Short mmCIF file of C-alpha atoms and ligand atoms in Angstrom, two decimals:
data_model
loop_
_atom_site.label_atom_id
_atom_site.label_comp_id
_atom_site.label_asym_id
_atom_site.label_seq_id
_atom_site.Cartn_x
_atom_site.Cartn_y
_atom_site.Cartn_z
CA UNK A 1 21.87 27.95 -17.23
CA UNK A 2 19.85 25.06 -15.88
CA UNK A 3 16.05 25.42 -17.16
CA UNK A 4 14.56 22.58 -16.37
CA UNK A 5 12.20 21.33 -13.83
CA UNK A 6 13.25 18.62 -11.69
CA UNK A 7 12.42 16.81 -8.22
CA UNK A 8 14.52 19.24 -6.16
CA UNK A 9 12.24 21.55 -7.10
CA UNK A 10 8.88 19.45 -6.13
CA UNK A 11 6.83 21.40 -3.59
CA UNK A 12 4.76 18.22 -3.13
CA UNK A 13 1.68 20.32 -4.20
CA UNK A 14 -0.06 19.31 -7.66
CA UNK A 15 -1.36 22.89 -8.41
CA UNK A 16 1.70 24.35 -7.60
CA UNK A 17 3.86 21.89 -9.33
CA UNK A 18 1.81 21.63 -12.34
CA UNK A 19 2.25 25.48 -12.47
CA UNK A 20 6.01 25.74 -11.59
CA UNK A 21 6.53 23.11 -14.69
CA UNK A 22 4.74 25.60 -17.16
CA UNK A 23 6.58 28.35 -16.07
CA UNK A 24 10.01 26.10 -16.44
CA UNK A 25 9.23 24.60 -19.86
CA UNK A 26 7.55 27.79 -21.70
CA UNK A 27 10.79 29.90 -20.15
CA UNK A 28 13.12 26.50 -21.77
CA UNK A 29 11.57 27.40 -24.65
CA UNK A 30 12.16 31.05 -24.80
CA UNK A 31 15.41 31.46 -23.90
CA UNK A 32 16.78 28.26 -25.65
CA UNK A 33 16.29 31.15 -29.08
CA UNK A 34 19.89 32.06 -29.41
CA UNK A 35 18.83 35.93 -29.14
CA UNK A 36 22.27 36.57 -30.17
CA UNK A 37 22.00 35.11 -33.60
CA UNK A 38 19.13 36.59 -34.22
CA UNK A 39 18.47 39.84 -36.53
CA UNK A 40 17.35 42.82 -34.43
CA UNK A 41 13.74 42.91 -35.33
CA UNK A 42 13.61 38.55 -34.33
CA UNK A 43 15.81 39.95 -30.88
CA UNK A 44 13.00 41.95 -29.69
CA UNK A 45 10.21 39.73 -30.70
CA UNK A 46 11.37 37.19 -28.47
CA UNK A 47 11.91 39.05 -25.61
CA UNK A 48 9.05 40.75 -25.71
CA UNK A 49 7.40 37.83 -25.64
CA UNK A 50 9.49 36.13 -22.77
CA UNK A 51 8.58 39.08 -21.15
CA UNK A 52 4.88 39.17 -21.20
CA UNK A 53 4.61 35.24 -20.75
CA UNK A 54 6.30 36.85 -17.03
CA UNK A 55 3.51 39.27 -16.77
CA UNK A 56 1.04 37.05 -17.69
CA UNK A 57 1.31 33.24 -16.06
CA UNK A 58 4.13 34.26 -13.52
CA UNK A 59 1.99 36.63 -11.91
CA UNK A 60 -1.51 34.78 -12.32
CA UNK A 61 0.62 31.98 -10.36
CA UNK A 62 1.83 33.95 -7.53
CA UNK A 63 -1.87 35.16 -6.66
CA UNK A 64 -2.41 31.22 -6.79
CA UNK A 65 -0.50 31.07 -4.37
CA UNK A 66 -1.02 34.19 -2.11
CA UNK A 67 -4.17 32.25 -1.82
CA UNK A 68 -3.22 28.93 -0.67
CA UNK A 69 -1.15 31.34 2.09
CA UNK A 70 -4.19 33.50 3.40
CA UNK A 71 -6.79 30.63 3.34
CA UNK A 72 -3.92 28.55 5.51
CA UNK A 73 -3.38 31.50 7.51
CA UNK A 74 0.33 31.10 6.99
CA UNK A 75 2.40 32.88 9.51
CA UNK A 76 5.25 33.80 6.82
CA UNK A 77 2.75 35.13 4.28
CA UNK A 78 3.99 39.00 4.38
CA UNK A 79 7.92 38.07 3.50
CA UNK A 80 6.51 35.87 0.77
CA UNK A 81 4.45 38.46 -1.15
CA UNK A 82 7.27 40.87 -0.25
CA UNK A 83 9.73 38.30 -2.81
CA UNK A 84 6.84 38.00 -5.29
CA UNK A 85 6.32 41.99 -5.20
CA UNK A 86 10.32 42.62 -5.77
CA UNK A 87 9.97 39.70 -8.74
CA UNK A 88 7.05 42.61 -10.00
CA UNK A 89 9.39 45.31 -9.42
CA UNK A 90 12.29 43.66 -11.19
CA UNK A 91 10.13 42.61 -14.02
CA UNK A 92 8.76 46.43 -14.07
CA UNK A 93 11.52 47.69 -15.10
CA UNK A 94 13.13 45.23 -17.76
CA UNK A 95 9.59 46.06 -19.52
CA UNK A 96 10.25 49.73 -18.71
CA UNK A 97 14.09 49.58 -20.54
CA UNK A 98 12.99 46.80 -23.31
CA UNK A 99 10.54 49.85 -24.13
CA UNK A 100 13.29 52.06 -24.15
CA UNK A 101 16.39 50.75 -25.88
CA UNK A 102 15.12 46.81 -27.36
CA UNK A 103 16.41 44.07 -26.43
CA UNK A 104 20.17 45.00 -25.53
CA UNK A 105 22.87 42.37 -24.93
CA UNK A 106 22.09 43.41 -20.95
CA UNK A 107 18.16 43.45 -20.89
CA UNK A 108 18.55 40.14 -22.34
CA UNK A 109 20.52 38.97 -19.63
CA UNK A 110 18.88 40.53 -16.81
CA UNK A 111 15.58 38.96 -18.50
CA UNK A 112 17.01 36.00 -18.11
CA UNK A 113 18.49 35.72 -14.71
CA UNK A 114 15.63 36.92 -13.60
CA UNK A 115 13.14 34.15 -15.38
CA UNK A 116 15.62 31.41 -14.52
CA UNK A 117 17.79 32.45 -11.47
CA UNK A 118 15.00 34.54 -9.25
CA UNK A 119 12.44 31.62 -9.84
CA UNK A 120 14.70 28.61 -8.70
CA UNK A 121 15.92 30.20 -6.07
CA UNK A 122 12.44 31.32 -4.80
CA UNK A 123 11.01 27.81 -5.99
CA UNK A 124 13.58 26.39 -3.67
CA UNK A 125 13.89 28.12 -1.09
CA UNK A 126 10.05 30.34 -0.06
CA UNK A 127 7.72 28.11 -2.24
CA UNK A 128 8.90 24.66 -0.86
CA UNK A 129 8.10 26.42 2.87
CA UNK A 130 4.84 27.46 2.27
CA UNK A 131 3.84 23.93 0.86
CA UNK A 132 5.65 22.10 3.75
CA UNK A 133 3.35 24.15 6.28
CA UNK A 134 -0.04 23.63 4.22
CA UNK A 135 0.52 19.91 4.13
CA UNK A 136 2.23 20.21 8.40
CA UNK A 137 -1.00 21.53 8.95
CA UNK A 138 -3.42 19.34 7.80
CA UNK A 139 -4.62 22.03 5.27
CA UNK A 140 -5.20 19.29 2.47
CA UNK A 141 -7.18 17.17 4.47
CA UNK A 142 -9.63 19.97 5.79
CA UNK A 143 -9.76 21.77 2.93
CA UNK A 144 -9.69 19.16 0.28
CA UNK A 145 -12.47 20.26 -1.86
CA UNK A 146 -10.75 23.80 -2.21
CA UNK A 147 -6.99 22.61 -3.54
CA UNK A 148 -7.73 21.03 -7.15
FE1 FE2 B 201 5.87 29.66 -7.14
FE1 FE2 B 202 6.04 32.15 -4.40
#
């Protein structure tokens, strides 16, 4: 599993960079706990606290950048909060099993994909659109006082 931030994944965007490399290197560190090894007790500590860094930072950073969208006026704004509210939805109900049965062999894996996997792909693939139009528009220069 490939957790580490690199220039593919550059949206060109300090703030959103800066925050996309957080999220990368605190979720390195998380996962790179062999959860396997681990005695039961350790298992669930971890997770539980992979799983409220996602509450916390993850979803500070989409409203970040649900705000960049409606201050730009971008046009694909509604199918990117739709991706960030099925991220919430996922992550609902990992938190909603972890409180049920612990961290299992397969909440740990879904945890997982979902930090690493949903992220990149999103990273890649909606992020890097929404920063191509804010800097296509000229948002950076007009609003320059507003992005730092
Ligand atoms: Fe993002
Ligand atoms: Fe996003």
């Amino acid at each position: 599993m490939e957790i580490q931030w690199h220039e593919g994944l550059a949206t060109g965007v300090d703030t959103i960079d800066k925050q996309h490399k957080e999220i990368f290197e605190r979720i390195a560190t998380l996962v790179s706990v062999d959860l396997e090894t681990l005695e039961s007790e350790q298992r669930d500590a971890a997770l539980h606290k992979l799983l409220r860094f996602l509450g916390g930072y993850v979803i500070d950073h989409f409203k970040a950048e649900e705000e960049f969208m409606t201050r730009s006026h971008y046009p694909e704004y509604d199918q990117h909060k739709k991706e960030h509210m099925e991220f919430l939805k996922s992550y609902s109900s990992l938190v909603r099993m972890f409180e049920k049965e612990g961290a299992t062999d397969l909440i740990v894996t879904a945890t997982q994909n979902q930090a690493v996997d949903w992220l990149i792909k999103h990273i890649k693939g909606t992020d890097q659109k929404v920063t191509a139009f804010l800097k296509e528009s000229g948002y950076f220069t007009k609003a320059k006082d507003k992005v730092h």
